[in-house]
PDB file of C-alpha atoms in Angstrom:
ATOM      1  CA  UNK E   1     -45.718  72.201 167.379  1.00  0.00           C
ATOM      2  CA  UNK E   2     -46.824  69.220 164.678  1.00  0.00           C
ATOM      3  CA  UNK E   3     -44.233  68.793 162.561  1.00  0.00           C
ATOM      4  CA  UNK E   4     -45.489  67.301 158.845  1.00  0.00           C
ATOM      5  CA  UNK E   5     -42.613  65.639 156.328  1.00  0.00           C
ATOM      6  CA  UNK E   6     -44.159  67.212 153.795  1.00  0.00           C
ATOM      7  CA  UNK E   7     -43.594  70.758 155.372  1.00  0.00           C
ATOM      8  CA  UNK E   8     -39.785  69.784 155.515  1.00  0.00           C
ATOM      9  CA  UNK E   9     -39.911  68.525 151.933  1.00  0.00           C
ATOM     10  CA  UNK E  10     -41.034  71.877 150.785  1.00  0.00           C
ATOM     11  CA  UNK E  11     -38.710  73.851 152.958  1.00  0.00           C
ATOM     12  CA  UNK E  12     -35.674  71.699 151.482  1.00  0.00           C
ATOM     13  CA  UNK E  13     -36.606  71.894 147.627  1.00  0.00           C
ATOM     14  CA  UNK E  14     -37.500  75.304 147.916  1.00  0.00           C
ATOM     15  CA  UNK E  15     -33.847  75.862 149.690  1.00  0.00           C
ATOM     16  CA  UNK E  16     -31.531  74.068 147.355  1.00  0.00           C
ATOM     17  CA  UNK E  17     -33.131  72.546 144.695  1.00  0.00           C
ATOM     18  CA  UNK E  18     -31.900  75.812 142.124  1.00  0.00           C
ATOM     19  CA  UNK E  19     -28.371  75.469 143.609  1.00  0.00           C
ATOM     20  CA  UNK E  20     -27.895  71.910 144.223  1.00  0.00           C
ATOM     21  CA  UNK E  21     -30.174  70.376 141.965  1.00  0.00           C
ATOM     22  CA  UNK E  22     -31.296  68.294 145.101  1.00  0.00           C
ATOM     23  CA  UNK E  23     -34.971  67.202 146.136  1.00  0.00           C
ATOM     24  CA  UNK E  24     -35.823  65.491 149.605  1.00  0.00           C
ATOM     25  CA  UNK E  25     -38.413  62.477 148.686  1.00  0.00           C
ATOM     26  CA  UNK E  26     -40.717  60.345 150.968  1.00  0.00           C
ATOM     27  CA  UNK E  27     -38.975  56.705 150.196  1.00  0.00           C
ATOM     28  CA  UNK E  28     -39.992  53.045 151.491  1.00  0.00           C
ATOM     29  CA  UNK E  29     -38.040  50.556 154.784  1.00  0.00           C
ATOM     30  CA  UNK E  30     -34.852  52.200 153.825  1.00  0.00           C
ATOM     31  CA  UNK E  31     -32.995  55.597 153.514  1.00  0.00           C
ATOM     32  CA  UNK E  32     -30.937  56.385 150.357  1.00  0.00           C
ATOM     33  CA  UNK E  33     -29.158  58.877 148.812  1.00  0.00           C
ATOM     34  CA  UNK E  34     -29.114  58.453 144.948  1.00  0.00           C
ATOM     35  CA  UNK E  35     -26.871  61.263 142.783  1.00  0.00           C
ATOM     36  CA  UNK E  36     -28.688  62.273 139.365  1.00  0.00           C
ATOM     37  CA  UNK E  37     -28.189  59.636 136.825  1.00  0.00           C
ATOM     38  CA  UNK E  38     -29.772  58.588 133.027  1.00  0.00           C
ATOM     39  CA  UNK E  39     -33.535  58.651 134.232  1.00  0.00           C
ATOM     40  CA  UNK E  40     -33.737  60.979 137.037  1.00  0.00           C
ATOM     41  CA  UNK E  41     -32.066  64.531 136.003  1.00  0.00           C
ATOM     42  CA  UNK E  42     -31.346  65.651 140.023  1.00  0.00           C
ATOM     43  CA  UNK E  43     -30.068  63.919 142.876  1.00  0.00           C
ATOM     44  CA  UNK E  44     -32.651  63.034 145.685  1.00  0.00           C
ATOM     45  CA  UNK E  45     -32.122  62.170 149.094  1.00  0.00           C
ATOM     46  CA  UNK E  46     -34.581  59.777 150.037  1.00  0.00           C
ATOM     47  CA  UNK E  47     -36.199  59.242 153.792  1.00  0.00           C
ATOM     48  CA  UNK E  48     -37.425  56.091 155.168  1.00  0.00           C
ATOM     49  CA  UNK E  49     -41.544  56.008 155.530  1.00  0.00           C
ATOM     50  CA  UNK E  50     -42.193  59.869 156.441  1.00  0.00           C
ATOM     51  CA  UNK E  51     -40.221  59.950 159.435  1.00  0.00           C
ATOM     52  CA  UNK E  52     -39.789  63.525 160.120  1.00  0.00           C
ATOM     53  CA  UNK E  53     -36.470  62.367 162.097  1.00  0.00           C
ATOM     54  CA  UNK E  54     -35.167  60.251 158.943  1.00  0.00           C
ATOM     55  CA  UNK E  55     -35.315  63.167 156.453  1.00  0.00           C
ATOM     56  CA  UNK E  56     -33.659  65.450 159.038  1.00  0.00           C
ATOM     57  CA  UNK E  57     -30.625  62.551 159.297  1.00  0.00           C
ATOM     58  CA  UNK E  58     -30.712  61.994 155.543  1.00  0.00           C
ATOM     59  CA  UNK E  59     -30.463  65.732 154.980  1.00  0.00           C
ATOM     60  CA  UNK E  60     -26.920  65.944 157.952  1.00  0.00           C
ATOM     61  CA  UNK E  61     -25.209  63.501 155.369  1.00  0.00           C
ATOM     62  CA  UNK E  62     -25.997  65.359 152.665  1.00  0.00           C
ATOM     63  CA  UNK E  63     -24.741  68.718 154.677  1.00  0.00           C
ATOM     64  CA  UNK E  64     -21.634  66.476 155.646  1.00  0.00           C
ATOM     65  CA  UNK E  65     -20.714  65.144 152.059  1.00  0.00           C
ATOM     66  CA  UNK E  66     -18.512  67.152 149.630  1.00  0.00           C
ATOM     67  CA  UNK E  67     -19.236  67.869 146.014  1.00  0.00           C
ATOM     68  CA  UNK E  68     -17.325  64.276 145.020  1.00  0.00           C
ATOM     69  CA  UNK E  69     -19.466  62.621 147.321  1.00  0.00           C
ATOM     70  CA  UNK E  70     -22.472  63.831 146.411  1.00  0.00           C
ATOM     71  CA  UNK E  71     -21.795  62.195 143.018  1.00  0.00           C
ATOM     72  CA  UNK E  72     -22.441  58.682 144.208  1.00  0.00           C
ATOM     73  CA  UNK E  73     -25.010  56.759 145.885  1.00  0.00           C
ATOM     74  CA  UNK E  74     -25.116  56.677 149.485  1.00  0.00           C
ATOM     75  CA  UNK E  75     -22.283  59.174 149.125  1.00  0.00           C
ATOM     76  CA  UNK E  76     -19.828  56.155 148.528  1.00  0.00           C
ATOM     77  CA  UNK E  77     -19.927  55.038 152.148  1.00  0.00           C
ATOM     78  CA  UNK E  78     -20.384  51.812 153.184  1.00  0.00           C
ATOM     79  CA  UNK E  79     -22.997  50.925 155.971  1.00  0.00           C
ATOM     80  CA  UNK E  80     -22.420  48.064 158.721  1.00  0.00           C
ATOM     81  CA  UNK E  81     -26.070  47.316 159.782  1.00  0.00           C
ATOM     82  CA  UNK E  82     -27.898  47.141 163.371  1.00  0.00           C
ATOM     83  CA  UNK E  83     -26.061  43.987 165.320  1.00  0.00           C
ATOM     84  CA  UNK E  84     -22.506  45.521 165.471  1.00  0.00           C
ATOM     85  CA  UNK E  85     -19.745  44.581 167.956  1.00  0.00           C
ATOM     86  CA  UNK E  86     -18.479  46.763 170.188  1.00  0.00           C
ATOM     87  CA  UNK E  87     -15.276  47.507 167.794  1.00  0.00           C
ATOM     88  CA  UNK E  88     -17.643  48.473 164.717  1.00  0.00           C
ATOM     89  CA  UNK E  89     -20.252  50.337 166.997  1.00  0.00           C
ATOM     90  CA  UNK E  90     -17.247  52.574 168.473  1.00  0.00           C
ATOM     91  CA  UNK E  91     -16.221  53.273 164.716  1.00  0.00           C
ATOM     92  CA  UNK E  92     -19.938  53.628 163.466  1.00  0.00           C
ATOM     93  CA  UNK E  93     -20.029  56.339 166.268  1.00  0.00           C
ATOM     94  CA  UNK E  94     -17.260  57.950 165.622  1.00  0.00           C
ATOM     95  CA  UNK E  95     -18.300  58.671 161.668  1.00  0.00           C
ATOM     96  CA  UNK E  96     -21.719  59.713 162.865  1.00  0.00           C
ATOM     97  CA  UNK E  97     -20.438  62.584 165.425  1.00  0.00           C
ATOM     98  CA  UNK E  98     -20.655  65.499 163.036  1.00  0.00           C
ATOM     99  CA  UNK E  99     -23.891  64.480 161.045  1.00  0.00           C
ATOM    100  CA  UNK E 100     -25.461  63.562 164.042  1.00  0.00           C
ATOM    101  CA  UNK E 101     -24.705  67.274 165.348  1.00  0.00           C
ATOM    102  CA  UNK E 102     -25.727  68.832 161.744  1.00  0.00           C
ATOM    103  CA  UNK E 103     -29.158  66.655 162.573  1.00  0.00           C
ATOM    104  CA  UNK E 104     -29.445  68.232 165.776  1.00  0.00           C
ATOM    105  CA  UNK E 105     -28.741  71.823 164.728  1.00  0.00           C
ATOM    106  CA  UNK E 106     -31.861  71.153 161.969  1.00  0.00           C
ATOM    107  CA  UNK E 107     -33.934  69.716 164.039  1.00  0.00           C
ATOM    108  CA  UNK E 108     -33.929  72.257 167.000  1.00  0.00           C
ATOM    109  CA  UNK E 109     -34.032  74.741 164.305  1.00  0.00           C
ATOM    110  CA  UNK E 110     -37.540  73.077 163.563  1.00  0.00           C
ATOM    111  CA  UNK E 111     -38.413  72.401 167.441  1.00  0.00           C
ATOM    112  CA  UNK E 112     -38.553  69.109 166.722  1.00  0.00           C
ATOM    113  CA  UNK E 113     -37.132  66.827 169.660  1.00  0.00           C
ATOM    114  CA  UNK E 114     -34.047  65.231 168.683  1.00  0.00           C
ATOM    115  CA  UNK E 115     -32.174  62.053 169.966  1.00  0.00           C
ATOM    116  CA  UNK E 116     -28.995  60.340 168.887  1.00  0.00           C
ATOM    117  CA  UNK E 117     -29.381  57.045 167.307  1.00  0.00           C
ATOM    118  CA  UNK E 118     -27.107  54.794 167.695  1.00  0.00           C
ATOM    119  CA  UNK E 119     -28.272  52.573 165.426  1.00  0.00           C
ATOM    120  CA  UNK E 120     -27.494  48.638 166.962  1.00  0.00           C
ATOM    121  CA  UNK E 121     -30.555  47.380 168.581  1.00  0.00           C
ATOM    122  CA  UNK E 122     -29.742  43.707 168.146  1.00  0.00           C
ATOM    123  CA  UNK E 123     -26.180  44.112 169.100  1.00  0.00           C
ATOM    124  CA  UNK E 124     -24.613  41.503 171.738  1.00  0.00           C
ATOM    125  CA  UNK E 125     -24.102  44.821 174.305  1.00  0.00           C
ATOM    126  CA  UNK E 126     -25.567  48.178 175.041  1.00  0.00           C
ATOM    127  CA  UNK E 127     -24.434  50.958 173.271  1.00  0.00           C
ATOM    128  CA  UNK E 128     -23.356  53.998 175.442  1.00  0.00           C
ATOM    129  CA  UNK E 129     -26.401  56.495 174.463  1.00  0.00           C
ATOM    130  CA  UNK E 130     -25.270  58.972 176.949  1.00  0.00           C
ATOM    131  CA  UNK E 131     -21.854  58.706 176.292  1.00  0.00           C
ATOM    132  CA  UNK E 132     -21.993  59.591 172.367  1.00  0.00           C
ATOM    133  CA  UNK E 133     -24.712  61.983 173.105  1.00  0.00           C
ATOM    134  CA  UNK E 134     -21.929  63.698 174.773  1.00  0.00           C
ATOM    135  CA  UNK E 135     -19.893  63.742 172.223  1.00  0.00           C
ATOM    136  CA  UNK E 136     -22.386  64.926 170.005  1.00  0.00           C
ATOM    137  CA  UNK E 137     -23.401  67.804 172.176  1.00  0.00           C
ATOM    138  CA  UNK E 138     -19.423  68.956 172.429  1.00  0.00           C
ATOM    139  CA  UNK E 139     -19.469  68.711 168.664  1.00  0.00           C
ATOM    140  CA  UNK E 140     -22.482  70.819 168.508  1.00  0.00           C
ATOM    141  CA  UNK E 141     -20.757  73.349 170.572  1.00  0.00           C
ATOM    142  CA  UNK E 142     -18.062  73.186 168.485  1.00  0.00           C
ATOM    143  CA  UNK E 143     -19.911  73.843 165.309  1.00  0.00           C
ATOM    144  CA  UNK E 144     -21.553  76.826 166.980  1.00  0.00           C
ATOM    145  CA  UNK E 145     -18.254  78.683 167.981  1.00  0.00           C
ATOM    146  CA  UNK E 146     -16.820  78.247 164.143  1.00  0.00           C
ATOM    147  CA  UNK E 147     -19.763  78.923 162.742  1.00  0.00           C
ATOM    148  CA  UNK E 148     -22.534  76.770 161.183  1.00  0.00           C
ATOM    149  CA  UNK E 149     -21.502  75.489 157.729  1.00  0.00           C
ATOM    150  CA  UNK E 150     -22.918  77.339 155.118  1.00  0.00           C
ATOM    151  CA  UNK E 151     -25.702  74.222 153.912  1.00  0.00           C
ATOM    152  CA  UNK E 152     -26.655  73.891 157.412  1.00  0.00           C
ATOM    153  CA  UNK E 153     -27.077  77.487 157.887  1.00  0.00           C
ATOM    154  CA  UNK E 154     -28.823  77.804 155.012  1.00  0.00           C
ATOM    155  CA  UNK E 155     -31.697  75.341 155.950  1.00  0.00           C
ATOM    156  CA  UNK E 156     -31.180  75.952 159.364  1.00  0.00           C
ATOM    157  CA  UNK E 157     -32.083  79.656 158.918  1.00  0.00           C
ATOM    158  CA  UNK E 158     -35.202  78.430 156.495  1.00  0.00           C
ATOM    159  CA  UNK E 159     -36.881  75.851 159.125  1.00  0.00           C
ATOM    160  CA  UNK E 160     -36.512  78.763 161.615  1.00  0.00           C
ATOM    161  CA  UNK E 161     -38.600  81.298 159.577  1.00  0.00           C
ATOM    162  CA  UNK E 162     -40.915  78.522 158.404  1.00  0.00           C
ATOM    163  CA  UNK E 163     -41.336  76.976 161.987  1.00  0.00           C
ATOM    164  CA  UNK E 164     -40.808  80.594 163.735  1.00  0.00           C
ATOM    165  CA  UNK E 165     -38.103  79.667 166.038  1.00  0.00           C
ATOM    166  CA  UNK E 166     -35.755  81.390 168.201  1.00  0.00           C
ATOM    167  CA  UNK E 167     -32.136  82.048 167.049  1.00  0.00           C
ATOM    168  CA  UNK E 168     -29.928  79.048 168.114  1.00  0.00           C
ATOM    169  CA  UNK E 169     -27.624  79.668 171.279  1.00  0.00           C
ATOM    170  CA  UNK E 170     -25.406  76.800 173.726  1.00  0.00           C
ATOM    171  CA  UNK E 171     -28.330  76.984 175.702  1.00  0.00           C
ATOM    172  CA  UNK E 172     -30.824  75.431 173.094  1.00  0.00           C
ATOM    173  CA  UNK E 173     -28.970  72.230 172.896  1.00  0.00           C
ATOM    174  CA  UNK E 174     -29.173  69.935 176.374  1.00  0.00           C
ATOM    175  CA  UNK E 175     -28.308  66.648 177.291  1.00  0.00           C
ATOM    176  CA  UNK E 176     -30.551  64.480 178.949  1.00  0.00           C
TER     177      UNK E 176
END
């Protein structure tokens, strides 16, 4: 299946731009999120140099962030960059469970491959991939017994008609 940016920029205006007044946009180096403001009537969520993979993060922290959040740029959260310790990368993890599960949901809803990032390539030690991927995967589960938040749903349910994918079950999501 090729999977085109522009395909998932289409699928998410057409979704929520009427509701949310939110457009996904093909950005530069770097990922923001930037709420409506003097110039620009609508809030965008901006991917990093039409990575299929960035706008499906981009989008989870949009599907994790409340209607206050939403209001400010970046969502109001602060970001500790690639080369953390082992005490900020545990944290950085921990905040990153539940979009990183929202990403997943998307992109297997796409059949697009996903991976967990863990985000801390020059870091002084090696992140445990498998490890959060674990936790990740239980949060997935978790998400799928309660019921799939009604955003996620939403777009989920749209990249599966656009992409013509099977229904999500446990068994779609796999660690390896």
């Amino acid at each position: 299946m090729h999977h085109e940016y522009q395909d998932l920029i289409t699928v998410f205006n057409h979704t929520f731009f009427d509701d949310y007044r939110t457009k996904l946009e093909l950005g530069g180096d770097e990922p923001i999120y930037l709420p409506a403001d003097d110039k620009v009537d609508y809030h965008r969520i901006v991917f990093a140099r039409g990575f299929y993979a960035s706008a499906l993060h981009e989008i989870a922290h949009w599907c994790v962030a409340g209607p206050e959040r939403r209001l400010l740029e970046d969502f109001g959260y602060w970001y500790q960059p690639d080369g953390r310790t082992a005490e900020v990368q545990a944290e950085f993890e921990k905040v990153e469970i539940r979009p990183q599960a929202y990403e997943w949901i998307l992109a297997a809803s796409a059949g697009f491959p996903f991976s967990v990032s863990c985000d801390n390539l020059s870091g002084d030690f090696e992140p445990d991939r498998l490890g959060f991927m674990g936790k990740v995967h239980a949060e997935v589960a978790s998400i799928l017994e309660k019921g799939i938040p009604p955003r996620v749903k939403q777009l989920s349910d749209a990249l599966r008609s656009f992409y013509q994918t099977p229904e999500l079950t446990h068994n779609t999501f796999v660690v390896r």
